PDB file of C-alpha atoms and ligand atoms in Angstrom:
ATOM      1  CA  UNK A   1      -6.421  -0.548  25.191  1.00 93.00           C
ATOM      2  CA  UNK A   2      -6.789  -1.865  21.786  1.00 96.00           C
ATOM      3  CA  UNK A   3     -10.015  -4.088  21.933  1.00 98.00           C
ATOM      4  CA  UNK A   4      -9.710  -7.222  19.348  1.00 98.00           C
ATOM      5  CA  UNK A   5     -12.947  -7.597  17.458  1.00 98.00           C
ATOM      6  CA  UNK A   6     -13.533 -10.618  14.920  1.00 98.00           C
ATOM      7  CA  UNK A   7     -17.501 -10.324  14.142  1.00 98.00           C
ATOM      8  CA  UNK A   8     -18.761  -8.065  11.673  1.00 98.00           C
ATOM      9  CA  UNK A   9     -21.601  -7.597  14.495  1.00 98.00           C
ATOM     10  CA  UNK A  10     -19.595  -6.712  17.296  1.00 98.00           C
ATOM     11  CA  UNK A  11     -17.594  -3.992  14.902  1.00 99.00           C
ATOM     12  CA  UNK A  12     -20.449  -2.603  14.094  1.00 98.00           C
ATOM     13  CA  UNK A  13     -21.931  -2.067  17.850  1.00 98.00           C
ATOM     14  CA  UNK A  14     -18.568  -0.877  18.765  1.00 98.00           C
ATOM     15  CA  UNK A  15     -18.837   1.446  15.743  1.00 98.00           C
ATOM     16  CA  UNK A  16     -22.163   2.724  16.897  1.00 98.00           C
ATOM     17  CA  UNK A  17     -20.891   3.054  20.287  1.00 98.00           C
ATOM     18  CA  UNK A  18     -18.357   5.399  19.544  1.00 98.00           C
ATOM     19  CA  UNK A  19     -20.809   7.634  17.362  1.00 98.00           C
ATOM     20  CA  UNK A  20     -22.438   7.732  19.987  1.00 98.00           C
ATOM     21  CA  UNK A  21     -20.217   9.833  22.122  1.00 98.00           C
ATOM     22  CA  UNK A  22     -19.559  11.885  18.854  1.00 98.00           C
ATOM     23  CA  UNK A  23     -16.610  10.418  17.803  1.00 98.00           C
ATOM     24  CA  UNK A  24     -14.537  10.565  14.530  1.00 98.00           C
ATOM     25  CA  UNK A  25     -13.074   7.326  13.068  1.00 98.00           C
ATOM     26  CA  UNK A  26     -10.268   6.365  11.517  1.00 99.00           C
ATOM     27  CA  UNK A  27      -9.299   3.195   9.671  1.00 99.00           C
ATOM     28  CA  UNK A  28      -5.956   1.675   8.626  1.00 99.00           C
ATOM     29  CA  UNK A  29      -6.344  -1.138   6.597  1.00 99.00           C
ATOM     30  CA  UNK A  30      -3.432  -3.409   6.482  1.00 98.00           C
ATOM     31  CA  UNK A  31      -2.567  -6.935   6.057  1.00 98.00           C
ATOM     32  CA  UNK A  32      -0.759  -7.530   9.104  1.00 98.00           C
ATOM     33  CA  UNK A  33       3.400  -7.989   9.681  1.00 98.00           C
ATOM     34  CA  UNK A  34       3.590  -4.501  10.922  1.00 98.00           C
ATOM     35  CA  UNK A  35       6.564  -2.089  10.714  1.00 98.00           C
ATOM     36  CA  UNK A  36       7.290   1.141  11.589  1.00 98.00           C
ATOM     37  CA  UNK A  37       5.492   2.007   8.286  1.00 98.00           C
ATOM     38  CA  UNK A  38       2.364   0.749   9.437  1.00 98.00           C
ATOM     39  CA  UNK A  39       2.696   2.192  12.849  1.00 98.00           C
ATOM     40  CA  UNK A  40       3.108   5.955  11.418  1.00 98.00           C
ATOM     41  CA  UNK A  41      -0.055   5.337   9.467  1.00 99.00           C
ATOM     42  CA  UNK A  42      -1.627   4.852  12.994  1.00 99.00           C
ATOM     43  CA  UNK A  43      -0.502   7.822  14.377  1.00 98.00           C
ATOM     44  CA  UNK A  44      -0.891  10.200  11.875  1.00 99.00           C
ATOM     45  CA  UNK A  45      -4.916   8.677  12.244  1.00 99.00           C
ATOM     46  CA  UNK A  46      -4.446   9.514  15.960  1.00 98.00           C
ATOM     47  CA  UNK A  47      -4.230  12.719  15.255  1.00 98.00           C
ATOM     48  CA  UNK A  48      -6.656  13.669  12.749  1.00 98.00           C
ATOM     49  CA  UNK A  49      -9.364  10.860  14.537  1.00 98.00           C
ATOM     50  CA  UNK A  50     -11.031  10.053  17.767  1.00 98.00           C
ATOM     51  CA  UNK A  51     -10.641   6.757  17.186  1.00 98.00           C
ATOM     52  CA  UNK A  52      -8.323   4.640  15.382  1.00 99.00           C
ATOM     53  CA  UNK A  53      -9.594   1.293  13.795  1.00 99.00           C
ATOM     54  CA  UNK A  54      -6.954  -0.851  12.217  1.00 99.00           C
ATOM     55  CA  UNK A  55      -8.019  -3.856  10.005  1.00 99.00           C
ATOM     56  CA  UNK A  56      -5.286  -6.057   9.240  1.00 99.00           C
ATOM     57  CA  UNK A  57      -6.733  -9.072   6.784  1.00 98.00           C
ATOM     58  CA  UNK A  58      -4.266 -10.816   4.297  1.00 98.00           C
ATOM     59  CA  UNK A  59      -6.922 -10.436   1.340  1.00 98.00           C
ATOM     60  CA  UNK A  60      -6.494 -13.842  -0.879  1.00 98.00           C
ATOM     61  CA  UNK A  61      -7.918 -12.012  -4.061  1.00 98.00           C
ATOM     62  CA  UNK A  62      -5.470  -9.644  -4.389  1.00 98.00           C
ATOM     63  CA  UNK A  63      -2.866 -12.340  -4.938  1.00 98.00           C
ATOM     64  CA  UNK A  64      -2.286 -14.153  -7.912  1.00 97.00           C
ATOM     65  CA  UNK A  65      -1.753 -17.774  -8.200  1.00 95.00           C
ATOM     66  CA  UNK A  66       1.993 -17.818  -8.325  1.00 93.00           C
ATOM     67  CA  UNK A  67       2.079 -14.802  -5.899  1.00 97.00           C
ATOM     68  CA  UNK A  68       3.150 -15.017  -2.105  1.00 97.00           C
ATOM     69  CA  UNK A  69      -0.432 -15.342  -0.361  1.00 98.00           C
ATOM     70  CA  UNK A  70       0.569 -18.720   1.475  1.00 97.00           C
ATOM     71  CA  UNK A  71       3.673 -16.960   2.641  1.00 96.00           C
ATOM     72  CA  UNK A  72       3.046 -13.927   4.090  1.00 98.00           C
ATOM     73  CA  UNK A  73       4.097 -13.357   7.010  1.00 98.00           C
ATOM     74  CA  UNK A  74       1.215 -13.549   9.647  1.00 98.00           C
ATOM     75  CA  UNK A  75       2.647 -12.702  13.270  1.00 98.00           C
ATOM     76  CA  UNK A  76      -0.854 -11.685  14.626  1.00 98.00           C
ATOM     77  CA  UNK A  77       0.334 -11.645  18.431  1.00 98.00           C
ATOM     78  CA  UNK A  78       3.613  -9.186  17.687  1.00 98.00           C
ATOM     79  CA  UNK A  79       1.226  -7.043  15.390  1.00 98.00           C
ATOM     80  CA  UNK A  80      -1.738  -6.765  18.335  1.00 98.00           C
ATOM     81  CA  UNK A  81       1.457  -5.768  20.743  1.00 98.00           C
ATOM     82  CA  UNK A  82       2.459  -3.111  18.308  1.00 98.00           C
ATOM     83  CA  UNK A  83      -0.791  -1.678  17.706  1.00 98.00           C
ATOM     84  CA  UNK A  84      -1.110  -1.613  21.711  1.00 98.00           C
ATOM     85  CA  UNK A  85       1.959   0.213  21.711  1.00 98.00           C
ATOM     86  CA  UNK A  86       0.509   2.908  19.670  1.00 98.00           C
ATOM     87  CA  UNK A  87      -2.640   3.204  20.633  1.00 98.00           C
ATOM     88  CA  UNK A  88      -4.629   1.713  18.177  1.00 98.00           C
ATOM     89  CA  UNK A  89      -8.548   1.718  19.180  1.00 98.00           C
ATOM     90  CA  UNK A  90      -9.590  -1.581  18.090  1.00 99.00           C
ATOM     91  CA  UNK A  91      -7.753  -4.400  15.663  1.00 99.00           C
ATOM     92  CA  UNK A  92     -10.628  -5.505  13.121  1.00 99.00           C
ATOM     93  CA  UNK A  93      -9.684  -9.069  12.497  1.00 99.00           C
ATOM     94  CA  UNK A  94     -12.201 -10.936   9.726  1.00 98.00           C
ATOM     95  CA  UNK A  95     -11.395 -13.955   8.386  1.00 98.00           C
ATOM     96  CA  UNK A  96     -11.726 -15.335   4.841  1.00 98.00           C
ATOM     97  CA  UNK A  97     -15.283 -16.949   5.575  1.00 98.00           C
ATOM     98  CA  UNK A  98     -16.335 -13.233   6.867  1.00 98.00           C
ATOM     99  CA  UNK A  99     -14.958 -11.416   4.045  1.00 98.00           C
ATOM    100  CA  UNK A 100     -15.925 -13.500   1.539  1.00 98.00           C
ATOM    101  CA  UNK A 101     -18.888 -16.160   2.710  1.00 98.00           C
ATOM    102  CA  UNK A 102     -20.210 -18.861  -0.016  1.00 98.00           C
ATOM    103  CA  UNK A 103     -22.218 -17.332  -3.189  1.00 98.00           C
ATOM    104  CA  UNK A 104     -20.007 -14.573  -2.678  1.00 98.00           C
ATOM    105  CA  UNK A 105     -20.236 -12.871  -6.132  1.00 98.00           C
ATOM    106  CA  UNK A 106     -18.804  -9.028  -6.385  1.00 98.00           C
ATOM    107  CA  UNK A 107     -16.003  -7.592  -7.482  1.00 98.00           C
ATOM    108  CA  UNK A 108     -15.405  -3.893  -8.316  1.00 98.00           C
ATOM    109  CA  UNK A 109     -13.194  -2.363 -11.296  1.00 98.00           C
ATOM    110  CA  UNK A 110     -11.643   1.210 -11.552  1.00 98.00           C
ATOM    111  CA  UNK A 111     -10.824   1.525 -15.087  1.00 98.00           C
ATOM    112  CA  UNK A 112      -8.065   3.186 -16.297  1.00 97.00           C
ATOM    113  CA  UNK A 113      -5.644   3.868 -13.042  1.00 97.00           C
ATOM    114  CA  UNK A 114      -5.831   0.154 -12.482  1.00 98.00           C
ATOM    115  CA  UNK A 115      -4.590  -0.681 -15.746  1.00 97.00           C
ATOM    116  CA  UNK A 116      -0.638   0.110 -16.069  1.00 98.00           C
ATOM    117  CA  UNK A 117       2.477  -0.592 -13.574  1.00 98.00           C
ATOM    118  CA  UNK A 118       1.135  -3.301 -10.970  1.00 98.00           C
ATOM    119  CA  UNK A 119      -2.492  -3.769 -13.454  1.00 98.00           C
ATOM    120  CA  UNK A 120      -0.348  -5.070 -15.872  1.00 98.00           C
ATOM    121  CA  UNK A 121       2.174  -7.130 -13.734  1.00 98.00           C
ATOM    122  CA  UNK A 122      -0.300  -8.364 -11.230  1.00 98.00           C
ATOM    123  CA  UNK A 123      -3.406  -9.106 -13.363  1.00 97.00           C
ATOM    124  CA  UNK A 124      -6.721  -8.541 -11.243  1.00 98.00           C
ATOM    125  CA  UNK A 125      -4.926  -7.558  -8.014  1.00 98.00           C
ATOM    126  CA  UNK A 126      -6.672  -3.893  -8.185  1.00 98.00           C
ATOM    127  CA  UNK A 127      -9.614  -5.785  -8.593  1.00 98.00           C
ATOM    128  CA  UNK A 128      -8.826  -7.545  -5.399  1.00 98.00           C
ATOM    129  CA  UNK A 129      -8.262  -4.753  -3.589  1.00 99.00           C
ATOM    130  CA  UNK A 130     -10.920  -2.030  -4.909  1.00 99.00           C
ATOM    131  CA  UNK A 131     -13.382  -4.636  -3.256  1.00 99.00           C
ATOM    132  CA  UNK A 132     -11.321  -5.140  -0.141  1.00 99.00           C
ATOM    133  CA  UNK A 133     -11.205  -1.965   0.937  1.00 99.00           C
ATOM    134  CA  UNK A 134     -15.203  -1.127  -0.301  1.00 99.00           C
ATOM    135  CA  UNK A 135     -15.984  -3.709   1.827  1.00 98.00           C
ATOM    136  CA  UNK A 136     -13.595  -2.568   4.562  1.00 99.00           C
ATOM    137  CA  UNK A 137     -15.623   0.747   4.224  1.00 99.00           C
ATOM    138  CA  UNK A 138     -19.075  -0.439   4.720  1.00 98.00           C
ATOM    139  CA  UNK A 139     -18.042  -2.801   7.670  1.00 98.00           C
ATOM    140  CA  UNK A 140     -16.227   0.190   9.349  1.00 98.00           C
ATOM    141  CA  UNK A 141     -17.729   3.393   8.179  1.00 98.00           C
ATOM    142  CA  UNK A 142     -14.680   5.538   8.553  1.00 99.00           C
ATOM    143  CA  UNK A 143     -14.527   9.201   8.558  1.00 99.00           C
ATOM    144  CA  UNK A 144     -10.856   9.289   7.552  1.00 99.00           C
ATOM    145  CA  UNK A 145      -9.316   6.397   5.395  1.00 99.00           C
ATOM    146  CA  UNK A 146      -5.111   6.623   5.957  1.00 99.00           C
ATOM    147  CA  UNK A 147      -3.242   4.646   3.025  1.00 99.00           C
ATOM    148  CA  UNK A 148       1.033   5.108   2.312  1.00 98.00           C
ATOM    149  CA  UNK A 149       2.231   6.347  -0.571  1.00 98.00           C
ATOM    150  CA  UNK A 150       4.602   3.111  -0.553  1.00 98.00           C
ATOM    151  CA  UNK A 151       1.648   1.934  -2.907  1.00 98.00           C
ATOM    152  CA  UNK A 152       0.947   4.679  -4.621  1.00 98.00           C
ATOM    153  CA  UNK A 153      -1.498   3.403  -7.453  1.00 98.00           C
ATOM    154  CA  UNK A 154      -3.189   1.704  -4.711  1.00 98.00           C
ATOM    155  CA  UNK A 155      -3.537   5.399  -2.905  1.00 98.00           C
ATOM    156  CA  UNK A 156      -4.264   6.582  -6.223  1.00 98.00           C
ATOM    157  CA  UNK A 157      -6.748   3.840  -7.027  1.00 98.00           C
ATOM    158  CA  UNK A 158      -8.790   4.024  -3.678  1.00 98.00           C
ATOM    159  CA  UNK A 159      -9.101   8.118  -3.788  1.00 98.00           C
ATOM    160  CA  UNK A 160     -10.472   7.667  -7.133  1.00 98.00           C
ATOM    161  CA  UNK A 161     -12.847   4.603  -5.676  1.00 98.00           C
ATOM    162  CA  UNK A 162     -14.658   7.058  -2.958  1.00 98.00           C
ATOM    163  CA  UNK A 163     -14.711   9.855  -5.759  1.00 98.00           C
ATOM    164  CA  UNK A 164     -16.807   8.002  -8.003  1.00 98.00           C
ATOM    165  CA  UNK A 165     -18.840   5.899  -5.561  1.00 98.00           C
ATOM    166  CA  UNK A 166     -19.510   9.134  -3.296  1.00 98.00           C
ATOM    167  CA  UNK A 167     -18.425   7.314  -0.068  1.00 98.00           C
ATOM    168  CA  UNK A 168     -18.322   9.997   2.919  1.00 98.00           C
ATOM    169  CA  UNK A 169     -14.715   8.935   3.198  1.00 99.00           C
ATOM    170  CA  UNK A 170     -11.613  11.607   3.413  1.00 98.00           C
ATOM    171  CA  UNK A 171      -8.643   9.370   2.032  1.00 99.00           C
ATOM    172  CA  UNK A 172      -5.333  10.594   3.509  1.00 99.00           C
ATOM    173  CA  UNK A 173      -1.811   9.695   2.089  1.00 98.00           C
ATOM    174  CA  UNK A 174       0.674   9.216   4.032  1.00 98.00           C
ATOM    175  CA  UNK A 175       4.471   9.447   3.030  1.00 98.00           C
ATOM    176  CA  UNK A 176       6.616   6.119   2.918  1.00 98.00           C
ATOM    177  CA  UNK A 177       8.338   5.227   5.474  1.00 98.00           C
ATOM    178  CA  UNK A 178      12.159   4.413   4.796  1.00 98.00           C
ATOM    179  CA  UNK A 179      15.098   2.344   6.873  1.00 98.00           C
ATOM    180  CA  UNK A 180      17.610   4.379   7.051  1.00 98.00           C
ATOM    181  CA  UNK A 181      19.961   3.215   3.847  1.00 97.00           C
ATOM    182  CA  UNK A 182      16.561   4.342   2.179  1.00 98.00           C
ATOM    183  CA  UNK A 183      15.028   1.341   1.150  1.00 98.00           C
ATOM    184  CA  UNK A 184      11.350   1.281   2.410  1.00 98.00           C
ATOM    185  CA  UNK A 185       9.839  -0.223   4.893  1.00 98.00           C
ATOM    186  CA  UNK A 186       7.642  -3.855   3.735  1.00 98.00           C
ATOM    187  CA  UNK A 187       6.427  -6.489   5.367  1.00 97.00           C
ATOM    188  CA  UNK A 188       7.929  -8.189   2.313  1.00 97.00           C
ATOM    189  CA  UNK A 189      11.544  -7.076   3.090  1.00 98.00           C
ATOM    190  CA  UNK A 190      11.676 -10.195   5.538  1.00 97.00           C
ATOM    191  CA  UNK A 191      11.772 -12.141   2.749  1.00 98.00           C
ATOM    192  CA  UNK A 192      15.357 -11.008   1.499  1.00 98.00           C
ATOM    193  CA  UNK A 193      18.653 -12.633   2.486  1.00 98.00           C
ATOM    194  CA  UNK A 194      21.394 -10.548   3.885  1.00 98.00           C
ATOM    195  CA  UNK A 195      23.056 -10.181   0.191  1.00 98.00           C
ATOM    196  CA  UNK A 196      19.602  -9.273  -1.167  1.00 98.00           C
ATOM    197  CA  UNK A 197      19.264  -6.681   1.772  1.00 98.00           C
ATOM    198  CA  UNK A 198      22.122  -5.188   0.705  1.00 98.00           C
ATOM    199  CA  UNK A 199      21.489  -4.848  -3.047  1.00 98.00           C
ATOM    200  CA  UNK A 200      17.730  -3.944  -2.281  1.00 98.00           C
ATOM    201  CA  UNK A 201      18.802  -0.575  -1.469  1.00 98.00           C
ATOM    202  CA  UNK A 202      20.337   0.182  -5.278  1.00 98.00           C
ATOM    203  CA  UNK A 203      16.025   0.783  -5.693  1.00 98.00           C
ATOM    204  CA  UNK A 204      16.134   4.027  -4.146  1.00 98.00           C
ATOM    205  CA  UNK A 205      19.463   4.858  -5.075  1.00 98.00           C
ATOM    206  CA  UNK A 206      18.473   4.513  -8.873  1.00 98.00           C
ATOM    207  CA  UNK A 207      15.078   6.532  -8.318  1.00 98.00           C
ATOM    208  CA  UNK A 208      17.168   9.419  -6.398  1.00 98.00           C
ATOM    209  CA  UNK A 209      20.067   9.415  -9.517  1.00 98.00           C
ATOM    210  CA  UNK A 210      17.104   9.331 -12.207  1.00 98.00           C
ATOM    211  CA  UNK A 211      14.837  12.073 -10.475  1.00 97.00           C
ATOM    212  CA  UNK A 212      17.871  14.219 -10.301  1.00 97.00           C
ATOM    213  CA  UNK A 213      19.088  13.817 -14.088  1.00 97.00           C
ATOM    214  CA  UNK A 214      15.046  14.135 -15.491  1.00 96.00           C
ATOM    215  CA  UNK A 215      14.820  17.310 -12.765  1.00 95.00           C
ATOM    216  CA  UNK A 216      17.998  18.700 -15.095  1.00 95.00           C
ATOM    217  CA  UNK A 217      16.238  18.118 -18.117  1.00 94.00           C
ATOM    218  CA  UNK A 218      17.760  14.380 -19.269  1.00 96.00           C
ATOM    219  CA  UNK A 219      15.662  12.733 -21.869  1.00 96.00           C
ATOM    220  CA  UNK A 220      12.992  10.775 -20.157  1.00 96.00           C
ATOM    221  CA  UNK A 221      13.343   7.599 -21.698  1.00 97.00           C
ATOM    222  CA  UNK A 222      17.244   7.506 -22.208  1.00 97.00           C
ATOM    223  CA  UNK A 223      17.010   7.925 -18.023  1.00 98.00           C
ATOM    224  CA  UNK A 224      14.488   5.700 -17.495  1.00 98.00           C
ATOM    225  CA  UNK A 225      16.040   2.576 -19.516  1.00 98.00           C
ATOM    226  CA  UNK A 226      19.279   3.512 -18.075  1.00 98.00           C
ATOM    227  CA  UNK A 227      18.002   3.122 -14.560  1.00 98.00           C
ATOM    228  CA  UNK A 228      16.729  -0.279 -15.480  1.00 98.00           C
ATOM    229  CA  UNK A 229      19.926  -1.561 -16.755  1.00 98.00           C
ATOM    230  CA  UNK A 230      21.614  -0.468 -13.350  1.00 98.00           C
ATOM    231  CA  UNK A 231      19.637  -2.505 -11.235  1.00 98.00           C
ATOM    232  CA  UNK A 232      19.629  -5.549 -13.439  1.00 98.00           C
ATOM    233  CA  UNK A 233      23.476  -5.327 -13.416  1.00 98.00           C
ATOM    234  CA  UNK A 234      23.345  -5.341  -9.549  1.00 98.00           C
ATOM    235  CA  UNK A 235      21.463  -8.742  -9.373  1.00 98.00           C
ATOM    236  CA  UNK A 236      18.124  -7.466  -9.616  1.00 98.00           C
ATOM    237  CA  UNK A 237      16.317 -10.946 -11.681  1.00 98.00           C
ATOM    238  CA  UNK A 238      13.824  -8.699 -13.256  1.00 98.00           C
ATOM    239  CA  UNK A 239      12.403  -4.833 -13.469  1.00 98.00           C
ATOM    240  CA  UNK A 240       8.528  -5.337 -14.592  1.00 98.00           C
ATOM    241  CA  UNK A 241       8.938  -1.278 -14.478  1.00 98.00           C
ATOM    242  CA  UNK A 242      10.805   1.796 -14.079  1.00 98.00           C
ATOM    243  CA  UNK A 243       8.219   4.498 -15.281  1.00 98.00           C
ATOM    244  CA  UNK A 244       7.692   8.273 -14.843  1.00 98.00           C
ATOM    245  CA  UNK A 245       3.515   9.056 -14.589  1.00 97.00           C
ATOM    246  CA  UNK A 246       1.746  11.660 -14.053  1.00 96.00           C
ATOM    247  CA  UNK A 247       1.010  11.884 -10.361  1.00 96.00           C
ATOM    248  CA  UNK A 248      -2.822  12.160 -10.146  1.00 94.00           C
ATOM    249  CA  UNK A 249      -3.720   9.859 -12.874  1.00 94.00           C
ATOM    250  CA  UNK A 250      -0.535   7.727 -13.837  1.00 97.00           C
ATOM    251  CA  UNK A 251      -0.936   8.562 -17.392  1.00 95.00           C
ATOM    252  CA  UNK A 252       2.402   8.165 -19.197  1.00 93.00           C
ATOM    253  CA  UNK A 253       4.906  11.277 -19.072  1.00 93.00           C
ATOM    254  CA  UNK A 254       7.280  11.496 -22.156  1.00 86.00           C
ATOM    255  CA  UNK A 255       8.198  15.528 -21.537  1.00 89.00           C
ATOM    256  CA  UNK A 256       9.260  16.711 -17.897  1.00 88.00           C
ATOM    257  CA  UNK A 257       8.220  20.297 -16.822  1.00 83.00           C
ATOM    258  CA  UNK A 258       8.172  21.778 -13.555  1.00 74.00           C
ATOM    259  CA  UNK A 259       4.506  22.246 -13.522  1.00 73.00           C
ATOM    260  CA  UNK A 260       3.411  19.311 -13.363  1.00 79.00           C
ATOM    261  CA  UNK A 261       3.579  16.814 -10.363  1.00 92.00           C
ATOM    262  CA  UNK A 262       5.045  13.216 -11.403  1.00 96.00           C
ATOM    263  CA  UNK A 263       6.122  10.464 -10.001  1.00 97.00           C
ATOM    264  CA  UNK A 264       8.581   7.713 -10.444  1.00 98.00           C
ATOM    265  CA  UNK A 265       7.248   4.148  -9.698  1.00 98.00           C
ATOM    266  CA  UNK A 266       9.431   0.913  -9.826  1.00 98.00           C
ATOM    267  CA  UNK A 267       9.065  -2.679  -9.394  1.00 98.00           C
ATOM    268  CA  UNK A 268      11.730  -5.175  -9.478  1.00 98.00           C
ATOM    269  CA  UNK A 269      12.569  -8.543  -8.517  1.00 98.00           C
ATOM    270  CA  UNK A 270      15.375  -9.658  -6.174  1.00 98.00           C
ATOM    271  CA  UNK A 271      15.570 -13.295  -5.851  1.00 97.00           C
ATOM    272  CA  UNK A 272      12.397 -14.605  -5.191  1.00 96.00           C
ATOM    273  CA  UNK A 273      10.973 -10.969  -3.647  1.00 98.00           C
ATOM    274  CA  UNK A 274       9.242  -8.548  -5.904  1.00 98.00           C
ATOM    275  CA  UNK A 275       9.874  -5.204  -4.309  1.00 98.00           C
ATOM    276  CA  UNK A 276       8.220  -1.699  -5.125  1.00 98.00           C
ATOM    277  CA  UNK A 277       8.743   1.745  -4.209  1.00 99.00           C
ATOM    278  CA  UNK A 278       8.273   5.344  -6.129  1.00 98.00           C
ATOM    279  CA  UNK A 279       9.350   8.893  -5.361  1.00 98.00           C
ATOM    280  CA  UNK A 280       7.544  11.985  -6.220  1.00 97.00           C
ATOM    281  CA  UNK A 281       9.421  14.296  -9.032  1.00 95.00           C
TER     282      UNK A 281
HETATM  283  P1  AMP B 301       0.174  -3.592   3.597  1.00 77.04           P
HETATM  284  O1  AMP B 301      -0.040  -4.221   4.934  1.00 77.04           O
HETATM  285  O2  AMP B 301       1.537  -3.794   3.062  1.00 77.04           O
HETATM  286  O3  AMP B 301      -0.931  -3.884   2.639  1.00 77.04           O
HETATM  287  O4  AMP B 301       0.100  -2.028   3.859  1.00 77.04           O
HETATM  288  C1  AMP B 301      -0.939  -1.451   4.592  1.00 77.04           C
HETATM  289  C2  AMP B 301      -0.833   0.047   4.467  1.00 77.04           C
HETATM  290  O5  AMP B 301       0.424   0.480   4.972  1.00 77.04           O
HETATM  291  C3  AMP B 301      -0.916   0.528   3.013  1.00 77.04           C
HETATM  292  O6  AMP B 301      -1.666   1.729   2.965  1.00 77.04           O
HETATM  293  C4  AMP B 301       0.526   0.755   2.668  1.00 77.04           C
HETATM  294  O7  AMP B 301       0.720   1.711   1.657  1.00 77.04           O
HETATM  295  C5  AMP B 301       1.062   1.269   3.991  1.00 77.04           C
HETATM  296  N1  AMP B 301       2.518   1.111   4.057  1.00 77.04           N
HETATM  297  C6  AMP B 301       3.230  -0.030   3.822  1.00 77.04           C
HETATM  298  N2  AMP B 301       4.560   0.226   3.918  1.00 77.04           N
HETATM  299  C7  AMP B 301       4.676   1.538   4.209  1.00 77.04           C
HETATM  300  C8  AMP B 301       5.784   2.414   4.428  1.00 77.04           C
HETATM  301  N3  AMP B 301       7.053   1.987   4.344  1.00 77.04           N
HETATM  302  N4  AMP B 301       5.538   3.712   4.697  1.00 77.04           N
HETATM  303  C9  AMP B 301       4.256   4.173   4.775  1.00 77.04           C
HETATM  304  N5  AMP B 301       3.170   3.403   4.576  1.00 77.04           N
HETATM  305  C10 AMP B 301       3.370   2.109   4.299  1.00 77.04           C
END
């Protein structure tokens, strides 16, 4: 059974409940229009947790004002159906006025892995979610935290969040979740039309063909610029990035070795849909 809680009060009895039989918890946080992505999340917390909390809140200060907030997709009954499906302990279910009631004043910053790639594109949307999921935290007080590596600054972001606040938390990443062309799973991928569907898969194609020529020692940049130009001349309207980081910290590569762990991260724009995805190299 997957109980559906909406006060803070009755998560936290249920919380205490469960500690009381000497139970681990788990929490997913989402924001709803699950997919199989989502649902892996959920059972990779099965395993590793007693019990499973998943939060699914559409958090308005993540978005920014020209970004999709009022049109994300919201199907709260198919979501509950899939999270009974899987066995999801309890669906946390705040709304705005919980999550943020009047005076509400705080906001919390990570410096530094905030900053490039989505910092830059999305101004203040780390921001947004730093103080999402610390509040998610507190409400929930999870053992285990499970986040994809779909949005990997974000699972960068939030490990380095509980590091330097010393929350109890173990954050676990969990690899993305791909249809299988290769183009991963979003709740955003609704949004394309069949043509768009088509070209959205060119993403991972360019990531695999630049992974494989900086893996053979191609000049980074040369690669990286290259891979740009491909998916703008397959309709892509915009790349805000096609960057090799460093995988722990995102700073800037310029020389590969195979030492060190990196990662590819892209963004790009296909019609009206801003897509992401990344690939460790
Ligand atoms: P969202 O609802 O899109 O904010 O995502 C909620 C959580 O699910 C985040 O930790 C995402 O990284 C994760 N997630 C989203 N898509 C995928 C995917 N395709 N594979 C694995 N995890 C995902």
């Amino acid at each position: 059974m997957t109980l559906e809680i909406t006060a803070l009060d009755a998560l936290r009895s249920q919380v205490a409940a469960w500690r009381g039989e000497g139970a681990t918890i788990g929490v997913v946080p989402t924001m709803g229009a699950l997919h199989r992505g989502h649902l892996t999340l959920v059972e990779t917390a099965k395993k590793r947790c007693d019990r499973v909390i998943v939060s699914i809140f559409v958090n308005p200060t993540q978005f920014g004002p020209n970004e999709d907030f009022s049109r994300y997709p919201r199907p709260l009954s198919a979501d509950l159906e899939q999270l009974r499906s899987v066995g999801a302990d309890a669906a946390w279910l705040p709304d705005v006025a919980t999550m943020y009631p009047e005076g509400f004043a705080t906001s919390i910053h990570v410096a530094g892995i905030s900053e490039p790639l989505d910092g830059q594109f999305r101004p203040g949307h780390f921001d947004g979610v730093a103080t999402v999921v610390a509040k998610l935290f507190n409400q929930v007080t999870p053992d285990l935290a499970f986040f994809g590596e779909k949005d990997y600054q974000q699972l960068c972001l939030i490990k380095r969040l509980v590091n330097d606040l010393n929350m109890n938390i173990k954050v676990v990443g969990v690899p993305t979740v791909r249809e299988s062309d290769g183009l991963a799973m979003s709740s955003r991928n609704q949004y394309l039309n069949a043509n768009e569907r088509k070209t959205a898969i060119q993403i991972s194609t360019a990531m695999h063909t630049a992974r494989d020529a900086i893996k053979s020692g191609r000049d980074i940049t040369t690669t990286l610029r290259e891979a740009t130009a491909h998916l703008l001349a397959q309709g892509f309207r915009a790349v805000d990035y096609f960057d090799l980081r460093d995988a722990n910290n995102l700073s800037a590569v310029t020389t590969y070795s195979t030492g060190g762990a990196c990662r590819l991260l892209v963004a790009a724009h296909l019609g009206t849909t801003r897509l992401i995805d990344n690939i460790e190299v």
